[in-house]
Amino acid sequence: SGVWKDTVTEISYFGDVIRNTRKLESGESLNDDITVGNSISIVADEYAIKHFFNIKYVRWSGVLWTVTSVEVRSPRLILTLGSVYNGPTP
């Protein structure tokens, strides 16, 4: 009771990169952090549109990237990416 565990489910969607940018962010770490500002447009089914708020990451170019925002433009979702995702995976 009071303890929650995230259950991650991966579902494959295909999309188009509609914006492709990157930047280096200086932080407290030894090396700069790479952040992308890419936007990926996917054709969403009913499940994706109902659960868009649960999207945590995208696998793009062999790397997991954090989804920083999702814009609903039915029937599409526009996913904006940020830094490398280091959270739980299935």
CSV table of N, CA and C in Angstrom, one decimal:
chain,number,residue,atom,x,y,z
A,1,SER,N,0.8,-1.2,0.0
A,1,SER,CA,0.0,0.0,0.0
A,1,SER,C,0.9,1.2,0.0
A,2,GLY,N,0.6,2.2,-0.9
A,2,GLY,CA,1.4,3.4,-1.0
A,2,GLY,C,2.6,3.3,-1.8
A,3,VAL,N,2.9,2.1,-2.3
A,3,VAL,CA,4.1,1.9,-3.2
A,3,VAL,C,3.6,1.6,-4.6
A,4,TRP,N,4.1,2.3,-5.5
A,4,TRP,CA,3.7,2.2,-6.9
A,4,TRP,C,4.9,1.8,-7.8
A,5,LYS,N,4.7,0.9,-8.7
A,5,LYS,CA,5.8,0.5,-9.7
A,5,LYS,C,5.3,0.8,-11.1
A,6,ASP,N,6.1,1.5,-11.8
A,6,ASP,CA,5.8,1.8,-13.2
A,6,ASP,C,5.9,0.6,-14.1
A,7,THR,N,4.8,0.3,-14.8
A,7,THR,CA,4.8,-0.8,-15.8
A,7,THR,C,4.9,-0.2,-17.2
A,8,VAL,N,6.0,-0.5,-17.9
A,8,VAL,CA,6.2,0.1,-19.2
A,8,VAL,C,5.9,-0.9,-20.3
A,9,THR,N,5.1,-0.4,-21.2
A,9,THR,CA,4.7,-1.2,-22.4
A,9,THR,C,5.1,-0.4,-23.7
A,10,GLU,N,5.9,-1.1,-24.5
A,10,GLU,CA,6.3,-0.5,-25.8
A,10,GLU,C,5.4,-0.8,-26.9
A,11,ILE,N,4.9,0.1,-27.6
A,11,ILE,CA,4.1,-0.1,-28.8
A,11,ILE,C,4.8,0.6,-30.0
A,12,SER,N,4.9,-0.1,-31.1
A,12,SER,CA,5.6,0.5,-32.2
A,12,SER,C,4.7,1.4,-33.1
A,13,TYR,N,5.2,2.5,-33.4
A,13,TYR,CA,4.5,3.4,-34.4
A,13,TYR,C,5.6,3.9,-35.3
A,14,PHE,N,5.2,4.3,-36.5
A,14,PHE,CA,6.1,4.9,-37.4
A,14,PHE,C,5.7,6.3,-37.7
A,15,GLY,N,6.7,7.2,-37.9
A,15,GLY,CA,6.4,8.6,-38.2
A,15,GLY,C,7.5,9.3,-39.0
A,16,ASP,N,7.3,10.5,-39.2
A,16,ASP,CA,8.2,11.4,-40.0
A,16,ASP,C,8.8,12.4,-39.1
A,17,VAL,N,10.1,12.6,-39.3
A,17,VAL,CA,10.8,13.7,-38.5
A,17,VAL,C,10.5,15.0,-39.2
A,18,ILE,N,9.8,15.9,-38.5
A,18,ILE,CA,9.4,17.1,-39.2
A,18,ILE,C,10.2,18.3,-38.7
A,19,ARG,N,11.1,18.1,-37.7
A,19,ARG,CA,12.0,19.1,-37.2
A,19,ARG,C,13.2,18.3,-36.7
A,20,ASN,N,14.4,18.8,-37.1
A,20,ASN,CA,15.6,18.0,-36.7
A,20,ASN,C,16.7,19.0,-36.2
A,21,THR,N,16.8,19.1,-34.9
A,21,THR,CA,17.8,20.1,-34.3
A,21,THR,C,18.5,19.4,-33.1
A,22,ARG,N,19.6,19.9,-32.8
A,22,ARG,CA,20.3,19.5,-31.6
A,22,ARG,C,21.0,20.6,-30.9
A,23,LYS,N,21.3,20.5,-29.6
A,23,LYS,CA,22.1,21.5,-28.9
A,23,LYS,C,22.8,20.9,-27.8
A,24,LEU,N,23.9,21.5,-27.4
A,24,LEU,CA,24.7,21.1,-26.2
A,24,LEU,C,24.3,22.0,-25.1
A,25,GLU,N,24.1,21.3,-23.9
A,25,GLU,CA,23.8,22.1,-22.7
A,25,GLU,C,24.9,21.9,-21.7
A,26,SER,N,25.5,23.0,-21.3
A,26,SER,CA,26.5,22.9,-20.2
A,26,SER,C,25.8,22.7,-18.9
A,27,GLY,N,26.3,21.8,-18.1
A,27,GLY,CA,25.7,21.6,-16.8
A,27,GLY,C,26.8,21.3,-15.8
A,28,GLU,N,26.4,20.7,-14.7
A,28,GLU,CA,27.4,20.4,-13.7
A,28,GLU,C,28.2,19.2,-13.9
A,29,SER,N,27.9,18.5,-15.0
A,29,SER,CA,28.7,17.2,-15.3
A,29,SER,C,29.9,17.6,-16.1
A,30,LEU,N,30.8,16.6,-16.2
A,30,LEU,CA,32.1,16.9,-16.9
A,30,LEU,C,31.9,17.2,-18.3
A,31,ASN,N,31.0,16.4,-19.0
A,31,ASN,CA,30.8,16.6,-20.4
A,31,ASN,C,29.4,17.4,-20.6
A,32,ASP,N,29.3,18.1,-21.7
A,32,ASP,CA,28.1,18.7,-22.1
A,32,ASP,C,27.0,17.7,-22.4
A,33,ASP,N,25.8,18.0,-22.1
A,33,ASP,CA,24.7,17.1,-22.4
A,33,ASP,C,24.1,17.4,-23.8
A,34,ILE,N,23.9,16.3,-24.5
A,34,ILE,CA,23.3,16.5,-25.9
A,34,ILE,C,21.7,16.5,-25.7
A,35,THR,N,21.1,17.5,-26.3
A,35,THR,CA,19.7,17.6,-26.3
A,35,THR,C,19.2,17.8,-27.7
A,36,VAL,N,18.1,17.1,-28.1
A,36,VAL,CA,17.6,17.3,-29.4
A,36,VAL,C,16.3,18.1,-29.2
A,37,GLY,N,15.9,18.8,-30.3
A,37,GLY,CA,14.6,19.5,-30.3
A,37,GLY,C,13.8,19.0,-31.4
A,38,ASN,N,14.0,17.7,-31.7
A,38,ASN,CA,13.3,17.1,-32.9
A,38,ASN,C,11.8,17.0,-32.6
A,39,SER,N,11.1,17.1,-33.7
A,39,SER,CA,9.6,16.8,-33.6
A,39,SER,C,9.3,15.6,-34.6
A,40,ILE,N,8.6,14.7,-34.1
A,40,ILE,CA,8.3,13.5,-34.9
A,40,ILE,C,6.7,13.4,-34.9
A,41,SER,N,6.2,13.3,-36.1
A,41,SER,CA,4.8,13.2,-36.4
A,41,SER,C,4.4,11.7,-36.6
A,42,ILE,N,3.5,11.2,-35.8
A,42,ILE,CA,3.1,9.8,-36.0
A,42,ILE,C,1.6,9.8,-36.3
A,43,VAL,N,1.2,8.8,-37.1
A,43,VAL,CA,-0.2,8.6,-37.3
A,43,VAL,C,-0.7,7.8,-36.1
A,44,ALA,N,-1.6,8.3,-35.3
A,44,ALA,CA,-2.0,7.7,-34.1
A,44,ALA,C,-3.3,7.0,-34.2
A,45,ASP,N,-3.4,5.8,-33.6
A,45,ASP,CA,-4.6,5.1,-33.5
A,45,ASP,C,-5.4,5.6,-32.3
A,46,GLU,N,-6.6,5.0,-32.0
A,46,GLU,CA,-7.4,5.4,-30.9
A,46,GLU,C,-6.7,5.2,-29.6
A,47,TYR,N,-5.9,4.2,-29.4
A,47,TYR,CA,-5.2,3.9,-28.2
A,47,TYR,C,-4.2,5.0,-27.9
A,48,ALA,N,-3.4,5.4,-28.9
A,48,ALA,CA,-2.4,6.5,-28.8
A,48,ALA,C,-3.0,7.8,-28.4
A,49,ILE,N,-4.1,8.1,-29.0
A,49,ILE,CA,-4.8,9.4,-28.8
A,49,ILE,C,-5.4,9.4,-27.3
A,50,LYS,N,-5.9,8.3,-26.9
A,50,LYS,CA,-6.5,8.3,-25.5
A,50,LYS,C,-5.4,8.2,-24.4
A,51,HIS,N,-4.2,7.8,-24.8
A,51,HIS,CA,-3.1,7.6,-23.8
A,51,HIS,C,-1.9,8.5,-24.1
A,52,PHE,N,-2.0,9.5,-24.9
A,52,PHE,CA,-0.9,10.3,-25.2
A,52,PHE,C,-0.1,10.9,-24.0
A,53,PHE,N,-0.8,11.1,-22.9
A,53,PHE,CA,-0.2,11.7,-21.8
A,53,PHE,C,0.8,10.7,-21.1
A,54,ASN,N,0.7,9.4,-21.5
A,54,ASN,CA,1.6,8.4,-20.9
A,54,ASN,C,2.9,8.1,-21.7
A,55,ILE,N,3.0,8.8,-22.8
A,55,ILE,CA,4.2,8.6,-23.6
A,55,ILE,C,5.5,9.1,-23.0
A,56,LYS,N,6.4,8.3,-22.7
A,56,LYS,CA,7.6,8.7,-21.9
A,56,LYS,C,8.8,8.8,-22.8
A,57,TYR,N,9.0,8.0,-23.8
A,57,TYR,CA,10.2,8.0,-24.7
A,57,TYR,C,9.9,7.5,-26.1
A,58,VAL,N,10.8,7.8,-27.0
A,58,VAL,CA,10.8,7.4,-28.3
A,58,VAL,C,12.2,6.8,-28.7
A,59,ARG,N,12.1,5.6,-29.3
A,59,ARG,CA,13.4,5.0,-29.8
A,59,ARG,C,13.6,5.6,-31.2
A,60,TRP,N,14.6,6.4,-31.4
A,60,TRP,CA,14.9,7.0,-32.7
A,60,TRP,C,16.5,7.0,-32.9
A,61,SER,N,16.8,6.5,-34.0
A,61,SER,CA,18.3,6.4,-34.4
A,61,SER,C,19.0,5.5,-33.4
A,62,GLY,N,18.4,4.5,-32.9
A,62,GLY,CA,19.0,3.5,-32.0
A,62,GLY,C,19.2,4.0,-30.6
A,63,VAL,N,18.6,5.2,-30.2
A,63,VAL,CA,18.7,5.8,-28.9
A,63,VAL,C,17.3,6.1,-28.4
A,64,LEU,N,17.2,5.9,-27.0
A,64,LEU,CA,15.9,6.3,-26.4
A,64,LEU,C,16.0,7.8,-26.0
A,65,TRP,N,15.0,8.5,-26.5
A,65,TRP,CA,14.9,10.0,-26.2
A,65,TRP,C,13.6,10.3,-25.4
A,66,THR,N,13.8,11.2,-24.5
A,66,THR,CA,12.6,11.6,-23.6
A,66,THR,C,11.7,12.4,-24.5
A,67,VAL,N,10.4,12.1,-24.4
A,67,VAL,CA,9.4,13.0,-25.0
A,67,VAL,C,9.0,14.1,-24.1
A,68,THR,N,9.3,15.3,-24.5
A,68,THR,CA,9.1,16.5,-23.6
A,68,THR,C,7.7,17.1,-23.8
A,69,SER,N,7.1,16.9,-25.0
A,69,SER,CA,5.7,17.4,-25.1
A,69,SER,C,5.1,16.6,-26.3
A,70,VAL,N,3.7,16.6,-26.2
A,70,VAL,CA,2.9,15.9,-27.2
A,70,VAL,C,1.8,16.8,-27.6
A,71,GLU,N,1.7,17.1,-28.9
A,71,GLU,CA,0.6,17.9,-29.4
A,71,GLU,C,-0.3,17.0,-30.2
A,72,VAL,N,-1.6,17.1,-29.9
A,72,VAL,CA,-2.6,16.3,-30.6
A,72,VAL,C,-3.1,17.0,-31.8
A,73,ARG,N,-2.9,16.5,-32.9
A,73,ARG,CA,-3.5,17.1,-34.2
A,73,ARG,C,-4.1,15.9,-34.9
A,74,SER,N,-5.2,15.5,-34.4
A,74,SER,CA,-5.9,14.2,-34.9
A,74,SER,C,-6.0,14.2,-36.4
A,75,PRO,N,-5.6,13.1,-37.0
A,75,PRO,CA,-5.2,11.8,-36.5
A,75,PRO,C,-3.8,11.6,-36.2
A,76,ARG,N,-3.0,12.7,-36.0
A,76,ARG,CA,-1.6,12.6,-35.7
A,76,ARG,C,-1.3,13.1,-34.3
A,77,LEU,N,-0.1,12.6,-33.8
A,77,LEU,CA,0.5,13.2,-32.6
A,77,LEU,C,1.8,13.7,-33.0
A,78,ILE,N,2.2,14.9,-32.5
A,78,ILE,CA,3.5,15.5,-32.8
A,78,ILE,C,4.2,15.4,-31.5
A,79,LEU,N,5.3,14.6,-31.5
A,79,LEU,CA,6.1,14.3,-30.3
A,79,LEU,C,7.4,15.2,-30.4
A,80,THR,N,7.7,16.0,-29.3
A,80,THR,CA,8.9,16.7,-29.3
A,80,THR,C,9.8,16.0,-28.3
A,81,LEU,N,11.1,15.8,-28.8
A,81,LEU,CA,12.1,15.1,-28.0
A,81,LEU,C,13.0,16.0,-27.3
A,82,GLY,N,13.6,15.5,-26.2
A,82,GLY,CA,14.5,16.3,-25.4
A,82,GLY,C,15.9,15.6,-25.3
A,83,SER,N,16.2,15.2,-24.1
A,83,SER,CA,17.5,14.5,-23.7
A,83,SER,C,17.3,13.0,-23.8
A,84,VAL,N,18.4,12.4,-23.6
A,84,VAL,CA,18.5,10.9,-23.7
A,84,VAL,C,17.7,10.4,-22.5
A,85,TYR,N,16.8,9.3,-22.7
A,85,TYR,CA,16.0,8.8,-21.7
A,85,TYR,C,16.7,7.7,-20.9
A,86,ASN,N,16.7,7.8,-19.6
A,86,ASN,CA,17.4,6.9,-18.7
A,86,ASN,C,16.4,6.2,-17.8
A,87,GLY,N,15.2,6.2,-18.0
A,87,GLY,CA,14.2,5.7,-17.1
A,87,GLY,C,13.9,4.2,-17.4
A,88,PRO,N,12.9,3.7,-16.7
A,88,PRO,CA,12.6,2.2,-16.9
A,88,PRO,C,12.1,1.9,-18.3
A,89,THR,N,12.5,0.7,-18.7
A,89,THR,CA,12.0,0.1,-20.0
A,89,THR,C,11.5,-1.3,-19.7
A,90,PRO,N,10.8,-1.9,-20.6
A,90,PRO,CA,10.3,-3.3,-20.4
A,90,PRO,C,11.4,-4.3,-20.5
